[in-house]
Amino acid sequence: MQTSDGDGLDYDVLIIGGGPAGLSVALQLGRSLRSVLVCDSDEPRNGPAAESHGYLTRDGIAPHELRRLGREEVARYGGEFRDSQVTNVSKDEDGFTNTLDTGETVTSRKVVLATGVSDVLPDTDGFEELWGSGVHHCPYCHGYEVRGEQLGVFIKAPEGLEYAKLIYNLSEDLVVFTDGRDVFDKETRAAFVDRGIVIEDEPISALNSSEDGLESVSLVDGRDVARQALFYPPPIEQHSELSEQLGLQVNQAGLVETKRSQHGTGFTSVDGVFVAGDAASGSSQSIATAVGDGTEVGATVNMELSKETFEEGR
């Protein structure tokens, strides 16, 4: 495997985050004979879910199993791993010096952030405990498994109404919970009611669970609405503080602004730093798209390294 060819750096690329996007970047780079270190703190966004769906040939796989298989493939091409968090990244004329939470420092020519995002959940009693089991984000990932059941959708703004229509396709027994917010205009409310969708405007006080998952939604007025699954599109924030530390631009949706050009994708405002997967503005946030984005970013980084190596005559 080629390394940094005598430039004194430990690795060609440091990849921060070992989920589907980061592992996909590492696979591309390893197959391109680049020296790669993947640092991961084992805090996957989909960790609470028992199964992952919608990824061809791996539908239904447990999230941790997908990551294990990915690591095996990356290691086959010489990729290395540290089960640790990167706490600081600093850039100089030679590359990057990266500090791990173990106190170790490693140097690299390029850095890829594949750190993902975190879901910001309501502080409603029972919500966090049921996240990933009785309460779900993605109807494509978990909708089929609860099809035809008593479903609910929790929306906080008019923008969530299109999301609610996705859930309407899954069951004839659907309740839209607004938690007391002004979500519907008169015409849209009538359209939902005409289709047999119940709208609950009373604020939510708690989610109640049983051995099988969600059992009911408790409202402030004392009523319990029986539901077997609830869908909620949460706001998000960057999982890692490194994007802020590096001065990368984050948009209103909480995603790092990345650029696509004729030379590739994942570029950021800091030369040599790339972003792949859920954390990036160009990703649509699923396992399949994270893998695809990682593949593209990996190829982009390799192209940048190839150009630099050729121009430097190394």
mmCIF file of C-alpha atoms in Angstrom:
data_model
loop_
_atom_site.group_PDB
_atom_site.id
_atom_site.type_symbol
_atom_site.label_atom_id
_atom_site.label_comp_id
_atom_site.label_asym_id
_atom_site.label_seq_id
_atom_site.Cartn_x
_atom_site.Cartn_y
_atom_site.Cartn_z
ATOM 1 C CA MET A 1 0.000 0.000 0.000
ATOM 2 C CA GLN A 2 1.213 3.496 -0.769
ATOM 3 C CA THR A 3 1.515 5.836 2.164
ATOM 4 C CA SER A 4 2.302 9.508 2.256
ATOM 5 C CA ASP A 5 5.536 8.855 0.380
ATOM 6 C CA GLY A 6 8.051 10.300 2.760
ATOM 7 C CA ASP A 7 6.176 13.477 3.681
ATOM 8 C CA GLY A 8 6.334 12.448 7.338
ATOM 9 C CA LEU A 9 2.573 12.105 7.814
ATOM 10 C CA ASP A 10 1.048 9.043 9.422
ATOM 11 C CA TYR A 11 -1.840 8.558 6.967
ATOM 12 C CA ASP A 12 -3.073 9.799 3.671
ATOM 13 C CA VAL A 13 -6.577 10.219 5.081
ATOM 14 C CA LEU A 14 -8.150 10.348 8.513
ATOM 15 C CA ILE A 15 -11.846 9.442 8.425
ATOM 16 C CA ILE A 16 -13.774 10.576 11.480
ATOM 17 C CA GLY A 17 -16.874 8.400 11.866
ATOM 18 C CA GLY A 18 -17.215 4.693 11.142
ATOM 19 C CA GLY A 19 -20.810 4.443 9.966
ATOM 20 C CA PRO A 20 -21.936 3.507 6.449
ATOM 21 C CA ALA A 21 -20.626 6.755 4.924
ATOM 22 C CA GLY A 22 -17.230 6.679 6.615
ATOM 23 C CA LEU A 23 -16.683 2.998 5.888
ATOM 24 C CA SER A 24 -17.657 3.534 2.261
ATOM 25 C CA VAL A 25 -15.084 6.344 1.976
ATOM 26 C CA ALA A 26 -12.472 4.079 3.547
ATOM 27 C CA LEU A 27 -13.268 1.217 1.175
ATOM 28 C CA GLN A 28 -12.792 3.401 -1.899
ATOM 29 C CA LEU A 29 -9.530 4.783 -0.588
ATOM 30 C CA GLY A 30 -8.175 1.434 0.526
ATOM 31 C CA ARG A 31 -8.825 -0.018 -2.908
ATOM 32 C CA SER A 32 -6.946 2.978 -4.323
ATOM 33 C CA LEU A 33 -3.868 2.062 -2.228
ATOM 34 C CA ARG A 34 -4.265 4.935 0.215
ATOM 35 C CA SER A 35 -3.324 4.647 3.887
ATOM 36 C CA VAL A 36 -6.452 5.235 5.948
ATOM 37 C CA LEU A 37 -7.322 5.512 9.615
ATOM 38 C CA VAL A 38 -10.980 5.390 10.704
ATOM 39 C CA CYS A 39 -11.762 6.790 14.158
ATOM 40 C CA ASP A 40 -15.171 5.979 15.597
ATOM 41 C CA SER A 41 -16.694 6.512 19.035
ATOM 42 C CA ASP A 42 -19.445 3.897 18.487
ATOM 43 C CA GLU A 43 -22.446 6.237 18.779
ATOM 44 C CA PRO A 44 -24.443 5.396 15.629
ATOM 45 C CA ARG A 45 -27.536 7.448 14.916
ATOM 46 C CA ASN A 46 -29.534 4.278 14.152
ATOM 47 C CA GLY A 47 -28.158 2.424 17.174
ATOM 48 C CA PRO A 48 -31.547 2.244 18.975
ATOM 49 C CA ALA A 49 -33.122 0.408 16.011
ATOM 50 C CA ALA A 50 -33.067 -3.395 15.968
ATOM 51 C CA GLU A 51 -33.017 -3.573 12.158
ATOM 52 C CA SER A 52 -32.059 -1.443 9.170
ATOM 53 C CA HIS A 53 -34.114 -1.572 5.998
ATOM 54 C CA GLY A 54 -33.976 -0.405 2.417
ATOM 55 C CA TYR A 55 -30.341 -1.251 1.653
ATOM 56 C CA LEU A 56 -30.206 -3.772 -1.174
ATOM 57 C CA THR A 57 -28.891 -7.246 -0.168
ATOM 58 C CA ARG A 58 -28.790 -6.188 3.501
ATOM 59 C CA ASP A 59 -32.461 -5.448 4.172
ATOM 60 C CA GLY A 60 -33.292 -6.183 7.809
ATOM 61 C CA ILE A 61 -29.695 -6.282 9.020
ATOM 62 C CA ALA A 62 -28.918 -5.024 12.519
ATOM 63 C CA PRO A 63 -27.042 -1.685 12.448
ATOM 64 C CA HIS A 64 -24.083 -3.022 14.440
ATOM 65 C CA GLU A 65 -23.784 -6.038 12.124
ATOM 66 C CA LEU A 66 -23.654 -3.816 9.044
ATOM 67 C CA ARG A 67 -20.833 -1.827 10.630
ATOM 68 C CA ARG A 68 -18.983 -5.019 11.586
ATOM 69 C CA LEU A 69 -19.138 -6.335 8.035
ATOM 70 C CA GLY A 70 -18.043 -2.961 6.700
ATOM 71 C CA ARG A 71 -15.023 -2.932 8.977
ATOM 72 C CA GLU A 72 -14.020 -6.374 7.780
ATOM 73 C CA GLU A 73 -14.090 -5.222 4.169
ATOM 74 C CA VAL A 74 -12.100 -2.047 4.877
ATOM 75 C CA ALA A 75 -9.491 -3.994 6.881
ATOM 76 C CA ARG A 76 -9.055 -6.319 3.910
ATOM 77 C CA TYR A 77 -7.517 -3.367 2.032
ATOM 78 C CA GLY A 78 -5.284 -2.229 4.874
ATOM 79 C CA GLY A 79 -7.611 0.226 6.591
ATOM 80 C CA GLU A 80 -6.902 0.800 10.271
ATOM 81 C CA PHE A 81 -9.276 1.614 13.126
ATOM 82 C CA ARG A 82 -9.265 3.381 16.465
ATOM 83 C CA ASP A 83 -12.258 3.060 18.758
ATOM 84 C CA SER A 84 -11.876 6.622 19.904
ATOM 85 C CA GLN A 85 -13.145 10.157 19.392
ATOM 86 C CA VAL A 86 -11.226 12.872 17.563
ATOM 87 C CA THR A 87 -11.305 15.941 19.788
ATOM 88 C CA ASN A 88 -9.259 18.407 17.739
ATOM 89 C CA VAL A 89 -8.205 18.888 14.125
ATOM 90 C CA SER A 90 -5.638 21.528 13.206
ATOM 91 C CA LYS A 91 -4.299 22.357 9.748
ATOM 92 C CA ASP A 92 -0.842 23.513 8.714
ATOM 93 C CA GLU A 93 1.052 23.679 5.426
ATOM 94 C CA ASP A 94 1.905 19.963 5.561
ATOM 95 C CA GLY A 95 -1.527 18.609 6.378
ATOM 96 C CA PHE A 96 -3.532 17.962 9.534
ATOM 97 C CA THR A 97 -2.660 17.125 13.113
ATOM 98 C CA ASN A 98 -5.510 15.283 14.789
ATOM 99 C CA THR A 99 -5.865 14.710 18.522
ATOM 100 C CA LEU A 100 -7.760 11.704 19.884
ATOM 101 C CA ASP A 101 -9.496 11.471 23.244
ATOM 102 C CA THR A 102 -6.770 9.020 24.281
ATOM 103 C CA GLY A 103 -4.228 11.841 24.001
ATOM 104 C CA GLU A 104 -2.671 10.310 20.897
ATOM 105 C CA THR A 105 -2.044 12.531 17.883
ATOM 106 C CA VAL A 106 -2.033 11.342 14.279
ATOM 107 C CA THR A 107 -1.229 13.289 11.147
ATOM 108 C CA SER A 108 -2.881 13.061 7.747
ATOM 109 C CA ARG A 109 -2.919 14.755 4.366
ATOM 110 C CA LYS A 110 -6.723 14.906 4.238
ATOM 111 C CA VAL A 111 -9.601 14.676 6.702
ATOM 112 C CA VAL A 112 -13.103 13.346 6.024
ATOM 113 C CA LEU A 113 -15.877 14.103 8.487
ATOM 114 C CA ALA A 114 -18.435 11.314 8.435
ATOM 115 C CA THR A 115 -19.663 12.142 11.911
ATOM 116 C CA GLY A 116 -23.368 12.253 11.080
ATOM 117 C CA VAL A 117 -26.074 14.128 12.917
ATOM 118 C CA SER A 118 -28.040 13.725 16.134
ATOM 119 C CA ASP A 119 -31.818 13.753 16.356
ATOM 120 C CA VAL A 120 -33.200 16.374 18.726
ATOM 121 C CA LEU A 121 -36.051 14.673 20.580
ATOM 122 C CA PRO A 122 -38.845 16.233 22.649
ATOM 123 C CA ASP A 123 -38.472 15.949 26.415
ATOM 124 C CA THR A 124 -41.895 14.260 26.554
ATOM 125 C CA ASP A 125 -41.979 11.422 29.046
ATOM 126 C CA GLY A 126 -41.298 8.097 27.320
ATOM 127 C CA PHE A 127 -40.219 9.593 24.003
ATOM 128 C CA GLU A 128 -36.490 8.914 24.208
ATOM 129 C CA GLU A 129 -37.033 5.426 25.653
ATOM 130 C CA LEU A 130 -39.231 4.443 22.699
ATOM 131 C CA TRP A 131 -37.097 6.086 20.017
ATOM 132 C CA GLY A 132 -36.151 3.432 17.470
ATOM 133 C CA SER A 133 -38.647 0.868 18.752
ATOM 134 C CA GLY A 134 -42.152 2.346 19.074
ATOM 135 C CA VAL A 135 -41.298 5.794 17.737
ATOM 136 C CA HIS A 136 -39.689 6.086 14.320
ATOM 137 C CA HIS A 137 -38.291 8.732 12.025
ATOM 138 C CA CYS A 138 -38.124 7.126 8.594
ATOM 139 C CA PRO A 139 -41.239 5.548 7.038
ATOM 140 C CA TYR A 140 -39.034 3.929 4.401
ATOM 141 C CA CYS A 141 -36.904 2.260 7.080
ATOM 142 C CA HIS A 142 -39.665 1.131 9.440
ATOM 143 C CA GLY A 143 -43.058 1.746 7.842
ATOM 144 C CA TYR A 144 -43.539 -1.669 6.255
ATOM 145 C CA GLU A 145 -43.059 -3.417 9.595
ATOM 146 C CA VAL A 146 -46.005 -1.531 11.155
ATOM 147 C CA ARG A 147 -48.270 -1.408 8.085
ATOM 148 C CA GLY A 148 -51.960 -1.654 8.859
ATOM 149 C CA GLU A 149 -51.494 -0.998 12.579
ATOM 150 C CA GLN A 150 -52.805 1.855 14.712
ATOM 151 C CA LEU A 151 -50.369 4.571 13.688
ATOM 152 C CA GLY A 152 -49.725 8.118 14.755
ATOM 153 C CA VAL A 153 -47.660 10.942 13.338
ATOM 154 C CA PHE A 154 -46.385 13.815 15.436
ATOM 155 C CA ILE A 155 -45.817 17.065 13.552
ATOM 156 C CA LYS A 156 -44.938 20.500 14.847
ATOM 157 C CA ALA A 157 -45.192 22.692 11.749
ATOM 158 C CA PRO A 158 -47.093 22.902 8.448
ATOM 159 C CA GLU A 159 -43.999 21.537 6.689
ATOM 160 C CA GLY A 160 -44.694 18.212 8.382
ATOM 161 C CA LEU A 161 -47.993 17.714 6.574
ATOM 162 C CA GLU A 162 -46.284 16.193 3.532
ATOM 163 C CA TYR A 163 -44.530 13.795 5.885
ATOM 164 C CA ALA A 164 -47.910 12.875 7.396
ATOM 165 C CA LYS A 165 -49.137 11.885 3.934
ATOM 166 C CA LEU A 166 -46.380 9.276 3.775
ATOM 167 C CA ILE A 167 -47.755 7.679 6.927
ATOM 168 C CA TYR A 168 -51.312 7.847 5.578
ATOM 169 C CA ASN A 169 -50.200 5.388 2.908
ATOM 170 C CA LEU A 170 -49.312 2.809 5.569
ATOM 171 C CA SER A 171 -52.568 2.465 7.511
ATOM 172 C CA GLU A 172 -56.249 3.292 7.448
ATOM 173 C CA ASP A 173 -56.081 4.029 11.196
ATOM 174 C CA LEU A 174 -54.026 7.184 11.490
ATOM 175 C CA VAL A 175 -54.000 9.945 14.104
ATOM 176 C CA VAL A 176 -52.104 13.196 13.567
ATOM 177 C CA PHE A 177 -50.893 14.732 16.829
ATOM 178 C CA THR A 178 -50.103 18.461 16.739
ATOM 179 C CA ASP A 179 -49.198 18.811 20.432
ATOM 180 C CA GLY A 180 -51.302 21.961 20.615
ATOM 181 C CA ARG A 181 -49.557 23.732 17.742
ATOM 182 C CA ASP A 182 -51.226 25.610 14.911
ATOM 183 C CA VAL A 183 -50.307 23.274 12.063
ATOM 184 C CA PHE A 184 -53.390 23.119 9.833
ATOM 185 C CA ASP A 185 -55.172 25.756 7.837
ATOM 186 C CA LYS A 186 -58.904 25.246 7.407
ATOM 187 C CA GLU A 187 -58.720 23.709 3.936
ATOM 188 C CA THR A 188 -55.927 21.255 4.753
ATOM 189 C CA ARG A 189 -57.607 20.156 7.970
ATOM 190 C CA ALA A 190 -60.801 19.402 6.059
ATOM 191 C CA ALA A 191 -58.853 17.373 3.485
ATOM 192 C CA PHE A 192 -57.268 15.238 6.189
ATOM 193 C CA VAL A 193 -60.574 14.692 8.005
ATOM 194 C CA ASP A 194 -62.327 13.790 4.742
ATOM 195 C CA ARG A 195 -59.832 10.962 4.338
ATOM 196 C CA GLY A 196 -60.620 9.505 7.736
ATOM 197 C CA ILE A 197 -57.546 10.873 9.508
ATOM 198 C CA VAL A 198 -58.134 11.865 13.126
ATOM 199 C CA ILE A 199 -56.491 15.110 14.241
ATOM 200 C CA GLU A 200 -55.601 15.508 17.925
ATOM 201 C CA ASP A 201 -54.760 19.103 18.854
ATOM 202 C CA GLU A 202 -54.483 18.432 22.574
ATOM 203 C CA PRO A 203 -50.869 18.640 23.874
ATOM 204 C CA ILE A 204 -49.094 15.340 24.525
ATOM 205 C CA SER A 205 -48.139 14.549 28.120
ATOM 206 C CA ALA A 206 -46.478 11.131 27.739
ATOM 207 C CA LEU A 207 -45.889 8.085 25.590
ATOM 208 C CA ASN A 208 -46.762 4.778 27.217
ATOM 209 C CA SER A 209 -45.023 1.508 26.447
ATOM 210 C CA SER A 210 -45.631 -2.197 26.810
ATOM 211 C CA GLU A 211 -43.424 -5.219 26.171
ATOM 212 C CA ASP A 212 -44.215 -4.890 22.468
ATOM 213 C CA GLY A 213 -43.299 -1.199 22.225
ATOM 214 C CA LEU A 214 -45.630 1.794 22.085
ATOM 215 C CA GLU A 215 -49.041 1.243 23.667
ATOM 216 C CA SER A 216 -50.682 4.672 23.789
ATOM 217 C CA VAL A 217 -50.212 8.433 23.666
ATOM 218 C CA SER A 218 -51.376 10.313 26.761
ATOM 219 C CA LEU A 219 -52.850 13.783 26.292
ATOM 220 C CA VAL A 220 -52.937 16.656 28.767
ATOM 221 C CA ASP A 221 -56.728 16.408 29.087
ATOM 222 C CA GLY A 222 -56.344 12.903 30.561
ATOM 223 C CA ARG A 223 -57.210 10.809 27.512
ATOM 224 C CA ASP A 224 -55.049 7.942 26.254
ATOM 225 C CA VAL A 225 -55.036 7.330 22.499
ATOM 226 C CA ALA A 226 -54.089 3.744 21.676
ATOM 227 C CA ARG A 227 -51.285 3.637 19.097
ATOM 228 C CA GLN A 228 -48.876 0.872 18.119
ATOM 229 C CA ALA A 229 -46.315 3.110 16.429
ATOM 230 C CA LEU A 230 -45.638 6.823 16.178
ATOM 231 C CA PHE A 231 -43.680 8.618 13.452
ATOM 232 C CA TYR A 232 -41.832 11.867 14.085
ATOM 233 C CA PRO A 233 -39.487 13.887 11.830
ATOM 234 C CA PRO A 234 -37.046 15.391 14.345
ATOM 235 C CA PRO A 235 -34.908 18.462 13.923
ATOM 236 C CA ILE A 236 -31.222 17.581 13.743
ATOM 237 C CA GLU A 237 -27.877 18.973 14.806
ATOM 238 C CA GLN A 238 -24.285 18.071 14.037
ATOM 239 C CA HIS A 239 -23.209 15.072 16.110
ATOM 240 C CA SER A 240 -19.649 16.348 16.332
ATOM 241 C CA GLU A 241 -18.330 19.758 17.317
ATOM 242 C CA LEU A 242 -15.494 19.442 14.810
ATOM 243 C CA SER A 243 -17.429 21.150 12.025
ATOM 244 C CA GLU A 244 -17.804 24.230 14.230
ATOM 245 C CA GLN A 245 -14.204 24.028 15.395
ATOM 246 C CA LEU A 246 -13.002 23.957 11.789
ATOM 247 C CA GLY A 247 -15.227 26.898 10.872
ATOM 248 C CA LEU A 248 -17.347 24.959 8.395
ATOM 249 C CA GLN A 249 -20.622 26.550 7.371
ATOM 250 C CA VAL A 250 -23.741 24.833 8.737
ATOM 251 C CA ASN A 251 -27.097 25.633 7.145
ATOM 252 C CA GLN A 252 -30.451 26.199 8.868
ATOM 253 C CA ALA A 253 -31.255 22.494 8.634
ATOM 254 C CA GLY A 254 -28.161 21.675 10.699
ATOM 255 C CA LEU A 255 -26.105 20.287 7.793
ATOM 256 C CA VAL A 256 -22.586 21.216 6.728
ATOM 257 C CA GLU A 257 -22.602 23.059 3.412
ATOM 258 C CA THR A 258 -20.683 20.965 0.891
ATOM 259 C CA LYS A 259 -19.865 21.659 -2.724
ATOM 260 C CA ARG A 260 -20.058 19.499 -5.805
ATOM 261 C CA SER A 261 -17.932 20.281 -8.843
ATOM 262 C CA GLN A 262 -16.750 18.576 -11.995
ATOM 263 C CA HIS A 263 -13.920 17.180 -9.897
ATOM 264 C CA GLY A 264 -16.124 15.480 -7.295
ATOM 265 C CA THR A 265 -18.168 16.132 -4.194
ATOM 266 C CA GLY A 266 -17.910 16.662 -0.439
ATOM 267 C CA PHE A 267 -15.703 19.755 -0.686
ATOM 268 C CA THR A 268 -15.938 22.249 2.176
ATOM 269 C CA SER A 269 -14.715 25.782 2.782
ATOM 270 C CA VAL A 270 -11.523 24.364 4.348
ATOM 271 C CA ASP A 271 -9.099 22.962 1.800
ATOM 272 C CA GLY A 272 -8.386 19.299 2.512
ATOM 273 C CA VAL A 273 -11.487 18.741 4.660
ATOM 274 C CA PHE A 274 -14.373 16.783 3.160
ATOM 275 C CA VAL A 275 -17.769 15.775 4.556
ATOM 276 C CA ALA A 276 -19.682 12.591 3.690
ATOM 277 C CA GLY A 277 -23.032 11.137 4.722
ATOM 278 C CA ASP A 278 -25.776 12.487 6.966
ATOM 279 C CA ALA A 279 -23.739 15.463 8.166
ATOM 280 C CA ALA A 280 -23.481 16.907 4.639
ATOM 281 C CA SER A 281 -25.966 19.143 2.869
ATOM 282 C CA GLY A 282 -25.909 16.928 -0.214
ATOM 283 C CA SER A 283 -27.083 13.766 1.548
ATOM 284 C CA SER A 284 -30.695 12.612 1.897
ATOM 285 C CA GLN A 285 -29.998 10.656 5.107
ATOM 286 C CA SER A 286 -30.427 6.939 4.664
ATOM 287 C CA ILE A 287 -27.996 4.051 4.757
ATOM 288 C CA ALA A 288 -28.140 3.572 1.006
ATOM 289 C CA THR A 289 -27.501 7.231 0.215
ATOM 290 C CA ALA A 290 -24.791 7.450 2.896
ATOM 291 C CA VAL A 291 -22.959 4.564 1.256
ATOM 292 C CA GLY A 292 -23.376 6.165 -2.160
ATOM 293 C CA ASP A 293 -22.189 9.544 -0.907
ATOM 294 C CA GLY A 294 -19.220 7.901 0.794
ATOM 295 C CA THR A 295 -18.276 6.194 -2.450
ATOM 296 C CA GLU A 296 -18.298 9.518 -4.293
ATOM 297 C CA VAL A 297 -16.392 11.369 -1.582
ATOM 298 C CA GLY A 298 -13.818 8.581 -1.392
ATOM 299 C CA ALA A 299 -13.231 8.828 -5.122
ATOM 300 C CA THR A 300 -12.998 12.620 -4.858
ATOM 301 C CA VAL A 301 -10.380 12.478 -2.105
ATOM 302 C CA ASN A 302 -8.377 9.921 -4.055
ATOM 303 C CA MET A 303 -8.463 12.171 -7.119
ATOM 304 C CA GLU A 304 -7.181 15.098 -5.061
ATOM 305 C CA LEU A 305 -4.367 12.969 -3.650
ATOM 306 C CA SER A 306 -3.485 11.666 -7.108
ATOM 307 C CA LYS A 307 -3.256 15.183 -8.553
ATOM 308 C CA GLU A 308 -1.068 16.379 -5.695
ATOM 309 C CA THR A 309 1.238 13.362 -5.874
ATOM 310 C CA PHE A 310 1.641 13.727 -9.641
ATOM 311 C CA GLU A 311 2.291 17.473 -9.470
ATOM 312 C CA GLU A 312 4.836 17.017 -6.671
ATOM 313 C CA GLY A 313 6.575 14.293 -8.674
ATOM 314 C CA ARG A 314 6.356 11.730 -5.883
#
